[in-house]
C-alpha positions as CSV (number, residue, x, y, z in Angstrom):
1,M,-10.9,-14.0,-12.8
2,M,-14.2,-14.9,-11.8
3,D,-16.7,-12.2,-13.0
4,E,-19.1,-10.6,-11.0
5,A,-22.7,-12.4,-11.7
6,K,-20.6,-16.0,-10.9
7,K,-19.6,-15.0,-7.8
8,N,-23.0,-13.4,-6.9
9,Q,-24.7,-17.4,-7.9
10,L,-22.1,-18.9,-5.6
11,S,-22.6,-16.1,-3.0
12,R,-26.6,-16.8,-2.6
13,E,-26.1,-20.5,-3.1
14,V,-23.9,-21.0,0.4
15,L,-25.7,-18.7,1.6
16,K,-29.2,-20.2,0.8
17,K,-27.5,-23.7,2.2
18,T,-26.6,-22.2,5.5
19,K,-30.4,-20.6,5.7
20,T,-28.5,-17.7,5.4
21,G,-30.8,-14.4,4.1
22,L,-30.1,-11.1,2.3
23,W,-31.7,-8.1,2.4
24,T,-31.4,-4.7,2.2
25,I,-32.5,-1.0,3.3
26,E,-32.9,2.0,1.0
27,M,-33.4,5.6,2.9
28,K,-33.6,8.8,1.3
29,A,-34.1,12.1,3.7
30,D,-38.1,13.0,3.8
31,S,-38.7,9.4,2.2
32,H,-40.0,6.5,4.2
33,P,-37.6,3.7,4.5
34,R,-37.5,0.5,1.4
35,M,-36.2,-2.5,2.6
36,S,-36.2,-5.9,0.4
37,G,-34.8,-9.5,1.6
38,D,-34.3,-12.8,-0.4
39,E,-37.1,-15.9,0.2
40,V,-34.9,-17.0,3.4
41,M,-35.4,-14.0,5.2
42,E,-39.2,-13.7,4.1
43,H,-39.3,-17.4,5.6
44,Y,-37.8,-16.5,8.6
45,L,-40.5,-13.7,8.9
46,G,-43.2,-15.5,7.7
47,L,-43.9,-13.6,4.8
48,K,-42.9,-16.2,2.6
49,G,-45.7,-16.0,-0.4
50,K,-47.2,-12.7,0.4
51,K,-46.5,-10.0,-1.5
52,Y,-45.8,-6.4,0.4
53,T,-44.1,-3.1,-0.8
54,P,-40.4,-2.5,0.3
55,E,-42.6,0.2,2.5
56,E,-44.6,-2.4,4.2
57,F,-41.6,-4.6,4.5
58,Y,-39.8,-2.9,6.5
59,D,-42.6,-1.9,8.9
60,L,-42.8,-5.5,8.9
61,W,-39.4,-6.8,9.7
62,Y,-38.8,-3.2,12.5
63,A,-42.5,-4.2,14.1
64,S,-40.8,-8.2,14.5
65,I,-38.0,-7.1,16.9
66,D,-38.5,-6.8,20.3
67,K,-38.9,-3.4,21.2
68,S,-35.9,-3.4,23.8
69,Y,-33.4,-3.6,20.7
70,H,-34.8,-0.9,18.7
71,P,-32.3,2.0,20.1
72,V,-29.3,-1.0,19.3
73,L,-30.8,-1.4,15.9
74,E,-31.0,2.5,15.8
75,K,-26.9,3.1,16.8
76,A,-26.2,-0.2,14.8
77,I,-27.7,1.2,11.4
78,N,-26.3,4.8,11.9
79,K,-22.8,3.1,12.3
80,M,-23.2,0.9,8.8
81,K,-24.3,4.2,7.0
82,K,-20.9,5.3,8.0
83,G,-19.4,2.8,6.1
84,K,-18.8,0.3,9.3
85,L,-19.0,-3.2,9.4
86,V,-21.6,-4.5,12.6
87,E,-22.7,-7.0,13.8
88,L,-25.9,-7.1,15.7
89,L,-28.1,-9.6,17.9
90,Y,-31.4,-9.4,18.8
91,V,-34.8,-11.0,19.7
92,S,-36.7,-11.3,16.7
93,H,-41.2,-12.0,17.8
94,T,-42.3,-13.7,14.0
95,S,-45.0,-15.5,14.9
96,K,-46.6,-17.2,18.4
97,K,-44.2,-19.6,18.7
98,E,-41.0,-18.9,20.7
99,P,-39.0,-15.7,20.4
100,K,-36.3,-16.1,17.7
101,N,-32.3,-14.9,18.7
102,I,-31.5,-13.2,14.6
103,R,-27.9,-12.0,14.2
104,V,-27.6,-9.3,11.7
105,T,-24.5,-8.3,9.8
106,G,-24.4,-5.1,7.8
107,R,-22.4,-2.3,5.9
108,L,-22.5,0.8,3.9
109,D,-23.3,-0.2,-0.5
110,K,-20.9,2.6,-1.5
111,N,-21.5,2.1,-4.8
112,Y,-25.1,3.2,-4.6
113,T,-25.4,6.9,-5.4
114,Q,-29.6,7.5,-5.3
115,G,-29.4,7.9,-1.5
116,I,-27.8,5.3,1.3
117,R,-28.2,2.0,1.1
118,I,-27.0,-0.4,3.6
119,E,-26.4,-4.3,3.1
120,G,-26.0,-7.4,5.3
121,I,-27.0,-10.9,5.8
122,Y,-30.0,-12.1,8.2
123,Q,-29.2,-15.5,10.3
124,N,-31.4,-17.1,12.9
125,V,-28.7,-18.5,15.5
126,T,-31.7,-19.5,18.2
127,D,-30.3,-22.9,17.9
128,L,-26.5,-21.5,19.2
129,V,-27.5,-19.1,21.7
130,Q,-30.3,-21.9,23.2
131,L,-27.0,-24.5,23.5
132,Q,-24.7,-21.9,25.0
133,K,-27.8,-21.1,28.3
134,K,-27.6,-25.0,28.7
135,V,-26.0,-25.5,31.9
136,E,-25.2,-29.1,30.1
137,F,-24.4,-29.5,26.6
138,K,-22.6,-31.6,24.3
139,E,-19.5,-30.2,23.2
140,E,-19.7,-31.2,19.5
141,E,-23.1,-30.2,18.7
142,L,-22.1,-26.9,20.0
143,V,-18.9,-26.9,17.8
144,R,-20.7,-27.6,14.8
145,A,-23.4,-24.6,15.4
146,K,-20.4,-21.9,16.3
147,N,-18.6,-23.1,13.3
148,N,-21.8,-23.2,11.0
149,I,-22.3,-19.6,11.6
150,V,-18.5,-18.5,11.3
151,T,-18.1,-20.1,8.0
152,Y,-20.2,-19.0,6.8
153,T,-20.1,-15.5,8.1
154,G,-16.4,-14.7,7.0
155,I,-16.8,-16.3,4.1
156,M,-20.0,-13.3,3.1
157,H,-17.0,-11.2,4.6
158,A,-14.4,-12.0,2.0
159,L,-17.0,-12.1,-0.9
160,C,-17.4,-8.3,0.1
161,H,-14.0,-7.8,-1.6
162,D,-12.5,-8.7,-5.0
163,Y,-11.1,-11.8,-4.7
164,E,-9.3,-14.7,-7.6
165,S,-9.9,-17.6,-4.6
166,V,-10.9,-17.6,-0.9
167,Y,-10.2,-20.8,0.9
168,Y,-11.1,-21.3,5.0
169,V,-8.7,-23.3,6.7
170,N,-9.2,-24.6,10.3
171,I,-5.4,-24.3,11.9
172,E,-6.0,-26.7,14.5
173,N,-6.4,-30.2,12.0
174,F,-5.5,-27.9,9.2
175,K,-8.5,-29.4,6.8
176,Y,-9.8,-26.1,4.3
177,K,-11.8,-25.9,1.5
178,E,-12.3,-23.2,-1.5
179,Y,-15.2,-21.5,-2.0
180,I,-13.9,-19.1,-4.5
181,G,-12.5,-20.6,-7.4
182,S,-10.6,-18.8,-9.9
183,T,-10.8,-19.5,-13.5
184,N,-7.0,-18.2,-13.5
185,F,-6.1,-20.7,-11.6
186,A,-8.2,-23.7,-13.5
187,T,-4.8,-25.2,-15.4
188,F,-2.4,-25.5,-12.4
189,K,-5.4,-28.4,-11.3
190,L,-5.5,-27.7,-7.5
191,Q,-6.7,-29.0,-4.8
192,H,-10.2,-27.4,-3.9
193,E,-10.5,-28.6,-0.4
194,G,-7.9,-31.0,1.6
195,D,-6.7,-32.1,5.2
196,D,-3.6,-30.8,5.6
197,F,-3.8,-27.2,3.9
198,F,-0.4,-26.1,4.6
199,E,1.3,-28.5,3.6
200,D,-0.9,-28.8,-0.1
201,S,0.3,-24.8,-1.0
202,I,3.6,-26.0,-0.3
203,E,3.3,-28.5,-2.8
204,N,1.6,-26.2,-4.7
205,I,3.9,-23.4,-5.2
206,P,6.3,-24.1,-7.7
207,K,3.2,-25.4,-10.4
208,V,2.0,-21.1,-9.7
209,V,4.3,-19.0,-8.6
210,Y,6.7,-17.1,-10.2
211,V,10.4,-18.5,-10.1
212,S,12.1,-15.7,-7.5
213,D,9.1,-15.5,-5.5
214,R,8.6,-18.6,-4.5
215,A,11.3,-19.5,-1.7
216,K,9.7,-16.2,0.2
217,V,5.9,-17.7,-0.3
218,I,7.2,-21.6,0.6
219,E,8.8,-19.9,4.0
220,F,6.0,-17.8,4.8
221,M,3.5,-21.0,4.3
222,K,5.6,-23.3,6.4
223,K,3.1,-24.7,10.2
224,E,6.5,-23.5,11.9
225,T,6.6,-19.5,10.5
226,I,3.0,-19.2,10.1
227,L,0.9,-21.0,13.0
228,P,2.4,-19.1,15.8
229,D,0.9,-15.4,14.5
230,L,-1.9,-17.5,13.6
231,K,-2.5,-18.0,17.0
232,A,-2.0,-14.7,18.4
233,G,-5.1,-13.8,16.3
234,K,-2.4,-11.4,13.9
235,N,-3.6,-10.7,10.3
236,L,-1.1,-11.3,7.6
237,S,-0.2,-10.8,4.2
238,I,2.4,-11.6,1.6
239,R,2.7,-10.6,-2.5
240,Y,4.2,-12.4,-5.3
241,R,4.0,-13.0,-8.7
242,V,1.9,-16.2,-11.2
243,V,3.0,-16.2,-14.8
244,L,-0.3,-16.3,-16.5
245,N,-0.4,-16.1,-20.4
246,K,3.2,-15.9,-20.2
247,Q,3.6,-12.5,-18.0
248,P,4.5,-12.2,-14.5
249,I,0.9,-11.1,-12.9
250,F,1.5,-9.6,-8.9
251,F,-1.1,-11.1,-6.5
252,Q,-1.9,-10.6,-2.7
253,M,-2.7,-13.5,0.1
254,N,-4.1,-11.8,3.0
255,V,-4.7,-14.0,6.0
256,V,-7.7,-12.6,8.6
257,P,-9.4,-14.9,11.0
258,A,-13.2,-15.6,10.2
259,L,-14.3,-13.9,13.0
260,E,-12.8,-11.8,16.3
261,R,-13.9,-13.8,18.3
262,D,-12.5,-17.3,17.1
263,L,-9.3,-17.8,16.1
264,N,-9.1,-21.7,14.9
265,H,-10.6,-20.6,12.0
266,Y,-8.9,-17.9,9.4
267,I,-9.5,-17.7,5.9
268,F,-7.0,-17.4,2.8
269,A,-7.6,-15.0,0.2
270,I,-5.8,-14.7,-2.8
271,Q,-6.0,-11.1,-4.6
272,N,-5.0,-9.5,-7.8
273,I,-3.1,-6.4,-7.1
274,T,-1.5,-5.8,-10.5
275,S,-2.9,-2.6,-11.0
276,Q,-2.8,-1.8,-7.6
277,V,0.7,-2.5,-8.2
278,D,1.5,-0.4,-11.1
279,K,-0.2,2.7,-9.6
280,E,2.2,2.2,-6.6
281,K,5.1,2.5,-9.4
282,E,4.0,5.2,-11.1
283,Y,3.7,7.1,-7.2
284,T,7.5,6.1,-6.6
285,E,8.3,7.6,-9.7
286,K,6.5,10.6,-9.5
287,L,8.2,10.8,-6.1
288,R,11.3,10.1,-7.2
289,T,11.4,12.8,-10.0
290,A,10.1,15.2,-7.3
291,A,12.8,15.0,-5.2
292,E,15.3,15.1,-8.1
293,M,13.5,18.2,-8.9
294,A,13.9,19.5,-5.3
295,N,17.4,18.9,-5.8
296,T,18.1,20.5,-9.3
297,D,19.5,23.5,-10.4
298,G,16.1,24.1,-13.3
299,L,18.7,26.2,-15.5
300,T,21.7,24.3,-15.7
301,G,20.8,20.9,-14.5
302,V,23.4,20.1,-12.4
303,K,22.4,20.0,-8.5
304,N,21.3,23.1,-6.5
305,R,22.2,24.9,-3.1
306,L,19.7,22.4,-1.1
307,A,21.5,19.5,-2.6
308,Y,25.0,21.0,-1.6
309,E,24.1,21.7,1.8
310,K,22.4,17.9,2.3
311,A,25.7,16.8,1.3
312,E,27.1,19.5,3.6
313,E,25.1,17.9,6.5
314,I,25.9,14.1,6.0
315,M,30.1,14.8,5.2
316,N,29.7,17.1,8.7
317,S,28.5,14.3,10.6
318,E,31.1,11.8,9.5
319,I,34.1,14.5,9.9
320,S,33.1,14.6,13.6
321,G,32.2,10.8,13.8
322,G,36.3,10.7,12.6
323,V,35.5,8.0,9.6
324,M,35.4,10.9,6.7
325,N,37.1,9.9,3.8
326,P,39.6,12.0,2.0
327,F,38.2,14.7,-0.4
328,S,39.0,18.1,-1.7
329,I,36.4,21.2,-2.9
330,C,37.0,22.5,-6.2
331,V,35.3,26.7,-6.2
332,F,34.5,28.3,-9.3
333,D,33.5,31.8,-10.4
334,V,32.1,32.2,-13.8
335,N,33.7,35.8,-14.8
336,N,32.1,38.8,-16.3
337,L,28.4,37.6,-15.9
338,K,27.1,41.1,-15.3
339,K,29.1,42.6,-18.1
340,M,27.5,39.7,-20.4
341,N,23.9,40.7,-18.4
342,D,24.3,44.3,-19.2
343,K,25.6,44.2,-22.9
344,H,23.7,41.1,-24.0
345,G,20.7,41.0,-21.7
346,H,20.0,37.8,-19.0
347,E,19.4,35.5,-21.6
348,A,22.6,35.5,-22.6
349,G,24.4,35.3,-19.3
350,D,21.8,32.2,-18.6
351,Q,23.3,31.1,-21.8
352,L,27.2,31.8,-19.9
353,L,25.9,30.3,-17.1
354,C,25.2,27.0,-19.1
355,E,28.1,27.1,-20.9
356,A,30.7,27.2,-17.8
357,S,28.0,24.6,-16.3
358,K,28.8,22.6,-19.0
359,I,32.7,23.4,-19.0
360,I,33.3,22.6,-15.4
361,C,31.3,19.1,-15.7
362,S,33.2,17.4,-18.4
363,F,36.7,18.1,-16.3
364,F,34.9,16.6,-13.3
365,S,33.3,13.8,-14.6
366,H,33.4,11.8,-11.5
367,S,32.2,13.7,-9.1
368,P,29.1,16.0,-8.0
369,V,28.6,19.4,-9.1
370,Y,26.8,22.0,-7.3
371,R,25.6,25.8,-8.3
372,I,25.2,27.3,-5.0
373,G,25.0,30.5,-5.9
374,G,24.1,33.3,-9.2
375,D,27.8,32.4,-10.7
376,E,29.3,30.0,-7.8
377,F,29.5,26.9,-8.2
378,A,31.3,23.8,-6.0
379,V,32.9,20.2,-6.5
380,I,33.3,17.6,-3.8
381,L,36.1,15.7,-5.1
382,I,35.3,12.0,-4.8
383,G,37.2,8.7,-6.2
384,A,39.2,9.4,-9.5
385,D,38.4,12.8,-9.7
386,Y,40.2,13.6,-6.6
387,F,43.1,11.5,-7.3
388,D,43.9,13.7,-10.4
389,R,42.6,16.5,-9.3
390,K,45.8,18.5,-10.0
391,A,46.0,17.7,-13.4
392,I,42.2,18.3,-13.9
393,L,42.5,21.7,-12.2
394,S,45.4,22.7,-14.3
395,A,43.7,22.2,-17.2
396,L,40.5,23.8,-16.5
397,R,42.3,26.8,-16.0
398,K,44.5,26.7,-19.0
399,K,41.4,26.7,-21.3
400,S,40.2,29.7,-19.0
401,V,43.2,31.6,-19.5
402,I,43.0,31.3,-23.4
403,N,39.3,31.9,-23.1
404,N,39.9,35.2,-21.6
405,K,41.3,36.9,-24.5
406,K,38.2,36.0,-26.9
407,A,35.8,38.2,-26.9
408,D,32.7,36.7,-24.8
409,A,34.0,33.8,-24.2
410,V,33.1,31.5,-21.2
411,V,35.8,32.2,-18.2
412,V,35.8,30.3,-15.1
413,A,37.9,31.4,-12.2
414,S,38.7,28.1,-10.2
415,G,40.0,27.2,-6.4
416,L,40.8,23.8,-4.9
417,A,41.6,22.6,-1.4
418,D,42.1,19.6,0.4
419,Y,40.9,18.2,3.5
420,D,43.0,18.0,6.3
421,F,41.8,15.0,9.2
422,N,43.9,17.1,11.6
423,K,43.3,20.6,11.2
424,D,39.3,20.8,9.5
425,K,36.2,20.7,11.6
426,L,33.2,20.9,9.0
427,L,33.3,20.8,5.4
428,K,32.8,24.9,5.5
429,D,36.4,24.8,6.8
430,V,37.8,23.3,3.1
431,F,35.1,25.5,1.6
432,A,36.4,28.8,3.3
433,R,40.4,27.7,1.8
434,A,39.2,27.1,-1.5
435,D,37.2,30.0,-1.8
436,K,40.0,32.0,-1.2
437,D,42.6,30.1,-3.7
438,M,39.2,30.5,-6.1
439,Y,39.5,34.6,-5.6
440,Q,43.5,34.8,-6.3
441,N,42.8,32.9,-9.6
442,K,39.6,35.4,-10.3
443,K,42.1,38.1,-9.8
444,K,44.9,36.7,-12.5
445,L,42.5,36.1,-14.7
446,K,41.6,39.9,-14.3
447,E,45.4,41.0,-14.8
448,S,45.8,39.2,-17.8
449,A,43.2,40.4,-19.1
450,K,44.3,43.3,-19.5
């Protein structure tokens, strides 16, 4: 990626060639504003070769502005201080010659911590304004003047961001030029300017883009795909991967008009977003983990009551819509939990619940298990467990009969019910029959324990 010093140098060279000046204004409470500008701005103000303090520079600049524009200027500065990118056109009196028409674009420097600093560019657009006022003028001359302003203002805006490459593209004739060239892409030997940006891009995509992303990027860059959106003034973007040093790196291409009023020229800016993608993945994983925790019973690790209610809501919808597949519900109750708590304490009771949960999960290994109450569990039987439900339940009940004869062993009462398409309107109808069956099994276990 191009380092900051090279970017700043490139920015200054481009702006100097187009006679575009740079300026900064620093403001602190109870202090006089301080201003500085480069040699281009000093030339416009007639200050070149003279020494002035930052406070004097600000006063000379402010005094040069036609007084009728002072209220507009104050509003613009306030907007810049709030972080907005603002463009302002005003009349400047800097000599005995005719007034100049000046365009200023600026925004807040968010990295400055010693007060408030706004910064931007300064352009003499008198020639353009005069051309616009003429009744008869040469169309070619006006277009050239406008393009000059549009091109470098757009580039200046793009340079405010951390981009690998910035292309300025005329979507009427497809000519383009690269204004920031990344050292990361140097080995690919890409064109820096040409007569057809879209055709050249499609030719370059196989050289640069990760193989799995090539098709979507080619489709994005086809003229028949992208031009209708660009001519409608839309902002576009696409993410893709580039293999650098044998590693896939994420990039994003942002496509925006050079200026809002000019829909014939677009900035195609390519940005390395690998760190952003890593953060998004981390955030997504945290959300997934949080969602799992919200639906998981903290003691046993199976799904909780909330998860059961969500499943119930979905299945009720499928039942009412007549699209519910066959299923069964098995309901469980852990015997002797209160006795275990009273005899050995709540830690022993918790251990009993965990052991009961493991037993249920081991028998119904292909279906979701829910803890729906203190000592109550439920399983919605699907797939292989549904078809083998009677055999599985019989084996679990045999284990409970054996454990029922042992002291402090895990005994689980169980009940099963099948969904009846002709009778059941809600999941709870099936649950009620399974619960009734469970209490009958619980009664038998208690009688056999005597």
